[in-house]
Short mmCIF file of C-alpha atoms and ligand atoms in Angstrom, two decimals:
data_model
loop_
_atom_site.label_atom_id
_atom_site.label_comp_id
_atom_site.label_asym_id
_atom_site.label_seq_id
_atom_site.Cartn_x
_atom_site.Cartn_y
_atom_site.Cartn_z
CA UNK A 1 0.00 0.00 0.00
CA UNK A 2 1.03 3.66 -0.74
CA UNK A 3 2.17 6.15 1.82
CA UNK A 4 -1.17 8.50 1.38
CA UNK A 5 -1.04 11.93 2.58
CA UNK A 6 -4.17 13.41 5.22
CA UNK A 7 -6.05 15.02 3.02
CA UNK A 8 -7.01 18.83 4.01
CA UNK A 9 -10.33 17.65 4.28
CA UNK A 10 -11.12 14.12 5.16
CA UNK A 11 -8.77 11.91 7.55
CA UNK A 12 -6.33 9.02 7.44
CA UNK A 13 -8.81 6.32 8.32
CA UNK A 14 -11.34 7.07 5.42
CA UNK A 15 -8.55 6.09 3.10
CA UNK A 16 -9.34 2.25 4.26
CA UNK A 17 -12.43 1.48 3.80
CA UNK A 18 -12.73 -1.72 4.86
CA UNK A 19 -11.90 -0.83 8.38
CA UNK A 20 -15.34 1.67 8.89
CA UNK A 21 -15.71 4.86 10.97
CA UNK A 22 -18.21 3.09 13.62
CA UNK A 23 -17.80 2.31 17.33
CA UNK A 24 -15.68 -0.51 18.03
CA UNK A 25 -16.47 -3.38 20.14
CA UNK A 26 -14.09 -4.31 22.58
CA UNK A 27 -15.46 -7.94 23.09
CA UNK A 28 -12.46 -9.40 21.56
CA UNK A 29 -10.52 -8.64 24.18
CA UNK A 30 -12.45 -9.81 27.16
CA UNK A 31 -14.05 -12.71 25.35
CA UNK A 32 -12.14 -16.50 26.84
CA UNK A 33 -13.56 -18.05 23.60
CA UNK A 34 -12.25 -15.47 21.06
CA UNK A 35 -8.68 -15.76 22.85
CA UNK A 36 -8.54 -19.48 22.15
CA UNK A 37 -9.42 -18.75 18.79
CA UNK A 38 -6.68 -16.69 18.58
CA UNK A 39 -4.23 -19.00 19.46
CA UNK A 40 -5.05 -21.13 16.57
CA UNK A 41 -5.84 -18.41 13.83
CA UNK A 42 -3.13 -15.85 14.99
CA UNK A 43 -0.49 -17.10 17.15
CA UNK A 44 0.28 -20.87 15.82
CA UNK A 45 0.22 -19.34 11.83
CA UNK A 46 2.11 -15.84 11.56
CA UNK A 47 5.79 -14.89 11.39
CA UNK A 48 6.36 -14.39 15.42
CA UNK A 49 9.73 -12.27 16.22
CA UNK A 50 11.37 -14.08 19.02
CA UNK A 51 14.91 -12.21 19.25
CA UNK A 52 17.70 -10.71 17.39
CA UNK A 53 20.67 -12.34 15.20
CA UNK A 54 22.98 -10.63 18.03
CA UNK A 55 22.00 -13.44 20.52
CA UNK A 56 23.10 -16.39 18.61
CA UNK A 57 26.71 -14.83 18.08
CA UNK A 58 28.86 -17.72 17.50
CA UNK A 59 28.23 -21.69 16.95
CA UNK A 60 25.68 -23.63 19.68
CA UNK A 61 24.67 -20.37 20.97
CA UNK A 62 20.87 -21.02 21.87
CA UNK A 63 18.45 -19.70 23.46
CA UNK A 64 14.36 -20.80 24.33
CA UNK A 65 11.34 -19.27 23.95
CA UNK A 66 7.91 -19.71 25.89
CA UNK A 67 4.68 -19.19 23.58
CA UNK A 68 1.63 -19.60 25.36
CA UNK A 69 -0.41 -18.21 23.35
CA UNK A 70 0.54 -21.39 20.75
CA UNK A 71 0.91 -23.56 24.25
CA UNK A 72 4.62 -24.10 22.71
CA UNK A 73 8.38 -23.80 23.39
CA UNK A 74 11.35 -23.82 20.92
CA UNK A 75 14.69 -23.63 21.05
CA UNK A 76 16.27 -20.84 18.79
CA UNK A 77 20.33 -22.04 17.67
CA UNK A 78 22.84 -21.57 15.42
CA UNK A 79 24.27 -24.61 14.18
CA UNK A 80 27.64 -25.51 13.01
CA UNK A 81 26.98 -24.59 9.48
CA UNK A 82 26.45 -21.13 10.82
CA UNK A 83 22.40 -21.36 10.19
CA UNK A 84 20.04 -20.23 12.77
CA UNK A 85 17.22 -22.82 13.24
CA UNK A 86 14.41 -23.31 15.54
CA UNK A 87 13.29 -26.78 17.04
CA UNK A 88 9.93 -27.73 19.14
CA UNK A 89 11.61 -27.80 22.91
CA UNK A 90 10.21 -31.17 23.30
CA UNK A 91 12.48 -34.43 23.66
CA UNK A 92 11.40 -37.33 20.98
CA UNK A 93 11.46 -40.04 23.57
CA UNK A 94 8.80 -39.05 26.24
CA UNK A 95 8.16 -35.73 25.70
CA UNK A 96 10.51 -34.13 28.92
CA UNK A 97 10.99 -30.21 27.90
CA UNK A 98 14.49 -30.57 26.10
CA UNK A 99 16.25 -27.40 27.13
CA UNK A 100 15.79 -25.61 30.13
CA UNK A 101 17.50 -24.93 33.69
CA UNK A 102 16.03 -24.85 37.54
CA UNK A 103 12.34 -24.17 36.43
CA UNK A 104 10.47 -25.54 33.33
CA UNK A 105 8.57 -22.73 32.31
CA UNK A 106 11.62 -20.16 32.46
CA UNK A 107 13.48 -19.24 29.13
CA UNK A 108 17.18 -19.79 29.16
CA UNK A 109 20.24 -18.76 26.84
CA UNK A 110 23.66 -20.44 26.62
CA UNK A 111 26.19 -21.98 24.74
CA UNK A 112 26.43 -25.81 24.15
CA UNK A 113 27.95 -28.43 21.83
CA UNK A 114 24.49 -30.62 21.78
CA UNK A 115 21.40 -30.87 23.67
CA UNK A 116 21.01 -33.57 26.89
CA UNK A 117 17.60 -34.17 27.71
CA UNK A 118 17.45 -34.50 31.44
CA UNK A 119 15.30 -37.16 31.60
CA UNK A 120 17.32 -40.05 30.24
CA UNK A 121 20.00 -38.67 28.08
CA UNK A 122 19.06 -38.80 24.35
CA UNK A 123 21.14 -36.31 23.11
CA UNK A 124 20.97 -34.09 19.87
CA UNK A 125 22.98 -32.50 17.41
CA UNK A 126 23.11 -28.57 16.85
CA UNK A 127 21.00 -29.81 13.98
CA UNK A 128 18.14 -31.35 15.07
CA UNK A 129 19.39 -34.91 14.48
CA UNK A 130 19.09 -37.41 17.57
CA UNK A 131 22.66 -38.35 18.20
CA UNK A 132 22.78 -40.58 21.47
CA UNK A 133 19.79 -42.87 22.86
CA UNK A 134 20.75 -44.25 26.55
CA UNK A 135 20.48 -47.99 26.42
CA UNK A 136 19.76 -48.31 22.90
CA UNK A 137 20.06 -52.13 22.45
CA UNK A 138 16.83 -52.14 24.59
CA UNK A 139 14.80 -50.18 22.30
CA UNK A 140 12.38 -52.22 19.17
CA UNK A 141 13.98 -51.36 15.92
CA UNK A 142 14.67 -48.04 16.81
CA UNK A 143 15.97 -45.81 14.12
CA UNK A 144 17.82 -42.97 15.14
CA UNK A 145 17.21 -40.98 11.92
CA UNK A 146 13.15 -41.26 12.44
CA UNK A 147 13.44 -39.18 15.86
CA UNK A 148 15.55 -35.73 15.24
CA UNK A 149 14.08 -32.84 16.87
CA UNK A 150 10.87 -31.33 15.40
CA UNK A 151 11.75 -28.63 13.44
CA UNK A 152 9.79 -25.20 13.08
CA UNK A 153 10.27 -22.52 10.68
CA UNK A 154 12.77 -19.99 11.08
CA UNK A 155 13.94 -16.94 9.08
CA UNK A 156 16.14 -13.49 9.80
CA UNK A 157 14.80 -10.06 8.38
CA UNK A 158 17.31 -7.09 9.29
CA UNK A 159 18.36 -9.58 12.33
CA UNK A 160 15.54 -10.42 13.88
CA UNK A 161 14.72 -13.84 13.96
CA UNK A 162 10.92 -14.63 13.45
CA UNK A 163 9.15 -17.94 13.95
CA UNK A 164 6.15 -19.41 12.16
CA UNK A 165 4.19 -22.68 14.05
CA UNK A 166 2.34 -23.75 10.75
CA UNK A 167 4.46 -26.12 9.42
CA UNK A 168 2.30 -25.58 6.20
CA UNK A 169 2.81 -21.92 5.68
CA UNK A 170 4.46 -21.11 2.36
CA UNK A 171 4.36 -17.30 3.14
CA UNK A 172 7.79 -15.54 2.77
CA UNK A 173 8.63 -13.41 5.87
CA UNK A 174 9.76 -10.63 4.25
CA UNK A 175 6.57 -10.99 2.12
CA UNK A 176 4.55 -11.43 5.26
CA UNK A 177 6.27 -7.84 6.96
CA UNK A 178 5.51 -6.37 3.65
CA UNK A 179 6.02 -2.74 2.59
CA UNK A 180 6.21 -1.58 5.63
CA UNK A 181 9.38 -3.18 6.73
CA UNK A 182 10.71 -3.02 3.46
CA UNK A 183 11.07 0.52 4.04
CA UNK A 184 13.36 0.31 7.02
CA UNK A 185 15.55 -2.22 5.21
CA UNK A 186 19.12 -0.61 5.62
CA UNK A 187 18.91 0.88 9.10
CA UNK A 188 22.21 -0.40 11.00
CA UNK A 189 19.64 -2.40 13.74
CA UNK A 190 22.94 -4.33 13.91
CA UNK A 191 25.19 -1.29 15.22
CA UNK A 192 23.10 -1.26 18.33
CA UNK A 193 24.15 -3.87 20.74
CA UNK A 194 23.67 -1.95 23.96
CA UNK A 195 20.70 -3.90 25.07
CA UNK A 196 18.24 -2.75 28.04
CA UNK A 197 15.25 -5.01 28.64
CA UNK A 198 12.13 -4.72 31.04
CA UNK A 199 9.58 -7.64 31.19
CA UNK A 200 5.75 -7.60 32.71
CA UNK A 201 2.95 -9.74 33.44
CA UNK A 202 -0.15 -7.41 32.74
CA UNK A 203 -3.29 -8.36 33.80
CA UNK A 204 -5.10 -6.97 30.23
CA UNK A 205 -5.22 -8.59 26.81
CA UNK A 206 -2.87 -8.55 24.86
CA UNK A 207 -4.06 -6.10 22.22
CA UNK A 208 -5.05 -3.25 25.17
CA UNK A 209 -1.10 -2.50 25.57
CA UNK A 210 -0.42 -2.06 21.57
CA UNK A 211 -3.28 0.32 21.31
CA UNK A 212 -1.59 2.16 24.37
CA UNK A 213 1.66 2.33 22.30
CA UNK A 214 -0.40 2.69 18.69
CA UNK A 215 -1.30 6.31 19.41
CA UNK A 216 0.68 9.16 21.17
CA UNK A 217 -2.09 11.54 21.40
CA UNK A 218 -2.74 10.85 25.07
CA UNK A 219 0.37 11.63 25.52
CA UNK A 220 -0.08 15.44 26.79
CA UNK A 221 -2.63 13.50 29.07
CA UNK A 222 -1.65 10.79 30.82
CA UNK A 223 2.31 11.52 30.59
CA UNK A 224 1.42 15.09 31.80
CA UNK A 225 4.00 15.00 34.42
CA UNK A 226 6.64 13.84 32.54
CA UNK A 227 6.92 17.27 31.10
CA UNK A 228 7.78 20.69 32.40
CA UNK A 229 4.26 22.29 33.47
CA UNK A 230 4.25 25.02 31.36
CA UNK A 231 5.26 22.62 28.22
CA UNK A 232 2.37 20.17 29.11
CA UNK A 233 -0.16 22.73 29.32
CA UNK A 234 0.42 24.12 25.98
CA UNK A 235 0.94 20.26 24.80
CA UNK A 236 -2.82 19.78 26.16
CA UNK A 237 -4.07 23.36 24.47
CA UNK A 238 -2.78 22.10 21.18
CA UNK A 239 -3.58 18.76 20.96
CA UNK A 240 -1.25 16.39 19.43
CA UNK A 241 -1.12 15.16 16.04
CA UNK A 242 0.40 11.89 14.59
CA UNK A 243 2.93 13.38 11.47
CA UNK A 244 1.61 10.38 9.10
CA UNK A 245 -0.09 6.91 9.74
CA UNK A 246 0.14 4.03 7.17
CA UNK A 247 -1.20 0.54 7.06
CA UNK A 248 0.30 -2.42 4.69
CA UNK A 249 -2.06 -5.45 4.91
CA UNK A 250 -2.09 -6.87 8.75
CA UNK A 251 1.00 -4.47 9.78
CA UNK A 252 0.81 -0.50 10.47
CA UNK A 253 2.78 2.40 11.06
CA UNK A 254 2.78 6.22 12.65
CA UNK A 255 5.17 8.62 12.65
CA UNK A 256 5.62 11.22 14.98
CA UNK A 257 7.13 14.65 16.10
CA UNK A 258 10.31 14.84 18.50
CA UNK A 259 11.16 18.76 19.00
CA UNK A 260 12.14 17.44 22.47
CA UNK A 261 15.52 16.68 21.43
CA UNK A 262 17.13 18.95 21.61
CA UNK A 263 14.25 21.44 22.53
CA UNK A 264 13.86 24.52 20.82
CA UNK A 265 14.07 26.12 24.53
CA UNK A 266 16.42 24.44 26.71
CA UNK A 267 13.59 25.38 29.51
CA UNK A 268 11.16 23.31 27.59
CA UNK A 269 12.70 19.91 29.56
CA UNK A 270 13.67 19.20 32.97
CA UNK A 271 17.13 20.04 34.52
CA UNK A 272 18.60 17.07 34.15
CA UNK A 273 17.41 16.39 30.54
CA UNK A 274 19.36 19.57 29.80
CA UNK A 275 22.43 18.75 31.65
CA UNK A 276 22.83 15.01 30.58
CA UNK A 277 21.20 16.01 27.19
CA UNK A 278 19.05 12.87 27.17
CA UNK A 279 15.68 11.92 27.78
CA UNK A 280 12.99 10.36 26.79
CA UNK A 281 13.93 10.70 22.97
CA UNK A 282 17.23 9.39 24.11
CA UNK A 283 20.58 11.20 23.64
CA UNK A 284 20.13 14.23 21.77
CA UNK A 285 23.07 13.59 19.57
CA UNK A 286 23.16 10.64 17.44
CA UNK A 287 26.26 8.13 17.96
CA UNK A 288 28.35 8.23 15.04
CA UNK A 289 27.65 4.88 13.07
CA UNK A 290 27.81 4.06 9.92
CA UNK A 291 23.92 3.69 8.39
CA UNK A 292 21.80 6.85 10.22
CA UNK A 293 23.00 8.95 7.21
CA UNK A 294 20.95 8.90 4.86
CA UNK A 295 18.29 6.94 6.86
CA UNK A 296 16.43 4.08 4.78
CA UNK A 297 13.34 5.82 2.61
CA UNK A 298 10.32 4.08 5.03
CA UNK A 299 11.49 6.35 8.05
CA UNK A 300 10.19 9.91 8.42
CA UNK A 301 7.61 9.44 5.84
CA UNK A 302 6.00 12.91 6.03
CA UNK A 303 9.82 14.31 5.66
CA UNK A 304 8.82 16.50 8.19
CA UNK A 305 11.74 18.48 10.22
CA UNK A 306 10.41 18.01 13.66
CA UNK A 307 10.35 14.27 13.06
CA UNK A 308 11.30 12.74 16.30
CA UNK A 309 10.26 9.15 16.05
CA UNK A 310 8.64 5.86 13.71
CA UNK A 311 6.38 3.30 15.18
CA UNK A 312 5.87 0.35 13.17
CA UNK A 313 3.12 -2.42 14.66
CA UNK A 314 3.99 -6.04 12.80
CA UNK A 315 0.80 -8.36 13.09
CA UNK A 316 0.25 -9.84 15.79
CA UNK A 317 2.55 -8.61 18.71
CA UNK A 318 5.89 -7.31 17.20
CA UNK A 319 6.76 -3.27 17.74
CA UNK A 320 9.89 -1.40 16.03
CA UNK A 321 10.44 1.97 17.50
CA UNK A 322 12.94 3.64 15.51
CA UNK A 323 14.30 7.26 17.03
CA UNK A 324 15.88 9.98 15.19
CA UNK A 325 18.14 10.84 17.71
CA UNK A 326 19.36 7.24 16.70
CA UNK A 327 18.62 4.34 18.42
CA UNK A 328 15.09 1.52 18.71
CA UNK A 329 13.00 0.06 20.86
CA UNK A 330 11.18 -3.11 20.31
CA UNK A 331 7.95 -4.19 22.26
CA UNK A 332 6.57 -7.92 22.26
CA UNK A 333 3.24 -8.55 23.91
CA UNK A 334 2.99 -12.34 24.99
CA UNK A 335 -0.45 -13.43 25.59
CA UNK A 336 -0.82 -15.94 28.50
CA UNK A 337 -4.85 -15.57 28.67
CA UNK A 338 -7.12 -13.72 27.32
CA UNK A 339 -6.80 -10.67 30.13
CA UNK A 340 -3.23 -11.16 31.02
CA UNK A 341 0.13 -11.26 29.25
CA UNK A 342 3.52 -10.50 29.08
CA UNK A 343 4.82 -7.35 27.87
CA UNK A 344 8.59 -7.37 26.85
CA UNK A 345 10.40 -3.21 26.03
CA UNK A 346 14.00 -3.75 24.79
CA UNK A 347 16.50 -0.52 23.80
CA UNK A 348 19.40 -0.57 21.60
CA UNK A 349 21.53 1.99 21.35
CA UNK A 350 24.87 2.19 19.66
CA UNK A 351 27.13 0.92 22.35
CA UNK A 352 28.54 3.79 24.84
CA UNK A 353 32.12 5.18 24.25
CA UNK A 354 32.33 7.43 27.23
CA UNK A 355 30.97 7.31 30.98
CA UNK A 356 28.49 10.37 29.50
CA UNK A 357 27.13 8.49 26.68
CA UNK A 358 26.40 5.54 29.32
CA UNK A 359 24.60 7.97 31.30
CA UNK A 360 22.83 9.34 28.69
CA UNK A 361 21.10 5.86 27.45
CA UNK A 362 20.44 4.90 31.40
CA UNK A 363 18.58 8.54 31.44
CA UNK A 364 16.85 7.44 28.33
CA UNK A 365 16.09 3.95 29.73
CA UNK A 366 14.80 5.05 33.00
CA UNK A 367 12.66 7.59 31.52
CA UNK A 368 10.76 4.62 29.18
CA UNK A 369 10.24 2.66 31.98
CA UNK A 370 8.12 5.81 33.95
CA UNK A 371 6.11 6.28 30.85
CA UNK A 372 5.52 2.61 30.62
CA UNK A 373 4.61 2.20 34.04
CA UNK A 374 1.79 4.79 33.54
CA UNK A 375 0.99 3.40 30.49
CA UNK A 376 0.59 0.28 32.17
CA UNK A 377 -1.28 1.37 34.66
CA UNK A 378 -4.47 2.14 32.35
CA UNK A 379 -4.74 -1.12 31.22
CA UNK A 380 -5.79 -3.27 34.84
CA UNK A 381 -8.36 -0.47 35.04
CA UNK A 382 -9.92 -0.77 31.26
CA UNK A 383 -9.41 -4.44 31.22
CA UNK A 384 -11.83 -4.21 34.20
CA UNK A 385 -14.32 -2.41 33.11
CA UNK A 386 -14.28 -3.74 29.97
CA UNK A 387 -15.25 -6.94 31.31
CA UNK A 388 -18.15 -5.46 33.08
CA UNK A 389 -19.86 -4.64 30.03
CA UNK A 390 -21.43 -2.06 31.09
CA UNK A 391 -20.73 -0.35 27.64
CA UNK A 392 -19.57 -2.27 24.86
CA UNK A 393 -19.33 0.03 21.61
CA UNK A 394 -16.28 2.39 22.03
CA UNK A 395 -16.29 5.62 19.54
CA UNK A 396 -12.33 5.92 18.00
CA UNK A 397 -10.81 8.95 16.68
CA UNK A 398 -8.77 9.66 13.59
CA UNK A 399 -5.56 9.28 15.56
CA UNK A 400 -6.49 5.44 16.78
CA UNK A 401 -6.67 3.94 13.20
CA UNK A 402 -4.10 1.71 14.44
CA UNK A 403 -6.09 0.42 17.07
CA UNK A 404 -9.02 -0.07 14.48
CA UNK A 405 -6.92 -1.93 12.34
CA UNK A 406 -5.47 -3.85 14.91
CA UNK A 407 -8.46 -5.03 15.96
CA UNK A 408 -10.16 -5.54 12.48
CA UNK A 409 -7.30 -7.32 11.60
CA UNK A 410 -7.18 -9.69 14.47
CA UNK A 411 -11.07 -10.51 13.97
CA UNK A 412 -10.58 -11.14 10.31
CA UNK A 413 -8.01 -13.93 11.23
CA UNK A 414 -10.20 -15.35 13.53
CA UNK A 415 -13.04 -15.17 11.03
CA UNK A 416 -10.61 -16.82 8.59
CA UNK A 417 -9.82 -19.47 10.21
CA UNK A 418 -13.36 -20.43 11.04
CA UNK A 419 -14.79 -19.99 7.89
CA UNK A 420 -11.60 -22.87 6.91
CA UNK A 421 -12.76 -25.13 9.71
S1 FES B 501 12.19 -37.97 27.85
FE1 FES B 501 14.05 -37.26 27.04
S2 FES B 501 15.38 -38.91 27.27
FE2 FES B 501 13.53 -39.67 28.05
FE1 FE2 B 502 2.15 6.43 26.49
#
């Protein structure tokens, strides 16, 4: 799909059709039934990002991966050709959980020449292939070549490593991510190996904390006291508006403005912002790598000059955040039921070369974690009273075609895969 301008008259979500200008019904989010149709339509048949290239950095590096929403885990390695597969986590003689360390349902990372199941020793190649069976004379005619690891499918776009369940799919990933992430093809994701994580168990669906991250015009609102008073105030008086929005089959996109960094008016941010130069647009100044200069064509789409930011939503749970002070977040969302999951925000920034720039990401770092506790903090309180249903149409503005889509989206999967059952 084209990049369409707003109109002067008219708005961004009249260019699609399809999705309506209605109330939305938020049933698909407190509805038990429609998550464990989900699970089936969504999360066992798309392209599912589970990590980055940068974890697997040498032969039998490995690491796991819980999906709950597909009831699944696999193990993510790169084998001694160099290849990065993906296996079921599941041992071929009874089933035992192949890789893991003091509790089952914890993900682990390491380094290994094989894998040891700790039940009763088959062991397996970097490859799959079963290598070792304990006691094998006592076995019936068992063939060591019928019982290699189950494999699932694995590719890399830009270096990170997606997963897809359905061993049928013939669906390219970088035909899945579509335009979209074609357009940020190029940006040096690889230069930033400075990695800061935070991990949550939130007690809303799964889709309730991508629409909180799918619009930034509550930002003025709910992040009020993040910003100077005076700033916030004149944030509210204006309103905020998205610089472009875009949507590419199941995936979407907005752009938005940064004049935070550096502010016009160094009074504009807080005292420390202006002495560390960092906040939450990260450093001011970009880290001198190779790859911000030109950036790739998809970024900054309006070409506006007060362009502070891209966020790209990849169907179903998969967020790219790229800055243009020069650096990206990513956000998972992990569904575990259908009103809880786990939310996952990684940075990477280019890493530090002086004590300064180390402060500066740690400023930028702590600062996302105070916006994402409050934008947390919503979603308990809707996923409550959602449940109630009390009301159950919800009115969405021009700014929260995301969210729409999102939601369409997911409901035309589910409707999908019923229709094929
Ligand atoms: S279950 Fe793995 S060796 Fe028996
Ligand atoms: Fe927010």
């Amino acid at each position: 799909m084209p990049h369409f301008p707003k109109p002067a008259e008219g708005s961004w979500t009249e260019h699609y059709p399809e999705l309506g200008t209605g109330p939305v019904s938020y049933e698909d989010s407190i509805s038990p039934a429609f998550f464990e149709l989900e699970r089936e339509a969504i999360f066992a048949r798309t392209w599912l990002n589970v990590g980055r290239i940068e974890q697997l950095p040498r032969v039998g590096s490995y690491f796991t991966r819980e999906i709950d929403a597909a009831r699944t885990s696999i193990v993510v390695v790169r084998a001694a050709d160099g290849e990065v597969r993906a296996f079921y986590n599941m041992c071929r003689h009874r089933g035992n959980k192949l890789v893991w360390q003091d509790y089952p349902k914890e993900e682990t990372a390491g380094t290994c020449r094989q894998f040891q199941c700790k039940y009763h020793g088959w062991r397996y190649s970097l490859e799959g292939d079963l290598t070792f069976v304990q006691q094998e004379g006592e076995f019936f005619d068992l063939d060591k070549a019928d019982y290699g690891l189950a494999p699932v499918q694995v590719d890399v776009w830009e270096g990170f490593i997606f997963v897809n369940l359905d061993a049928t799919n013939t669906v390219a990933l970088r035909d899945y991510l579509g335009t979209l992430a074609h357009g940020l093809e190029g940006y040096p994701f690889g230069e930033m190996t400075q990695v800061y994580k935070y991990r949550a168990d939130v007690h809303s669906n799964w889709k309730l904390y991508i629409d909180a991250f799918a619009e930034f015009y509550h930002a003025p609102v709910l992040h009020a006291k993040q910003y100077v008073s005076d700033e916030s105030s004149k944030l509210m008086g204006y309103g905020f508006e998205g610089l472009h929005y875009a949507l590419d089959g199941p995936h979407g996109m907005v752009s938005s403005w940064g004049g935070m960094a550096p502010p016009k008016d160094p009074s504009m941010v807080k005292p420390i912002e202006r002495i560390l130069r960092s906040g939450n647009f990260g450093a001011w100044d970009p880290p001198d790598v190779p790859g911000l200069d030109p950036l790739p064509p998809g970024l900054n789409p309006a070409r506006n000059r007060t362009w502070g930011l891209d966020s790209h939503v990849f169907f179903p749970n998969f967020m790219v955040l790229v800055w243009a002070t020069g650096w990206y977040l990513t956000y998972h969302y992990w569904p575990i039921t259908h009103n809880r999951h786990i939310f996952e925000g990684t940075l990477y920034f280019a890493p530090a070369k002086t004590a300064r720039d180390r402060m500066r990401q740690e400023m930028a770092a702590v600062t996302f974690k105070e916006f994402g506790l409050q934008d947390c903090n919503t979603l308990e309180a809707t996923q409550t009273m959602l449940e109630s249903r009390a009301v159950s149409q919800f009115p969405l503005g021009d700014q929260e075609i995301l969210l729409r889509h999102l939601h369409h989206t997911a409901g035309e999967y589910v409707a999908a895969y019923q229709a094929a059952q």
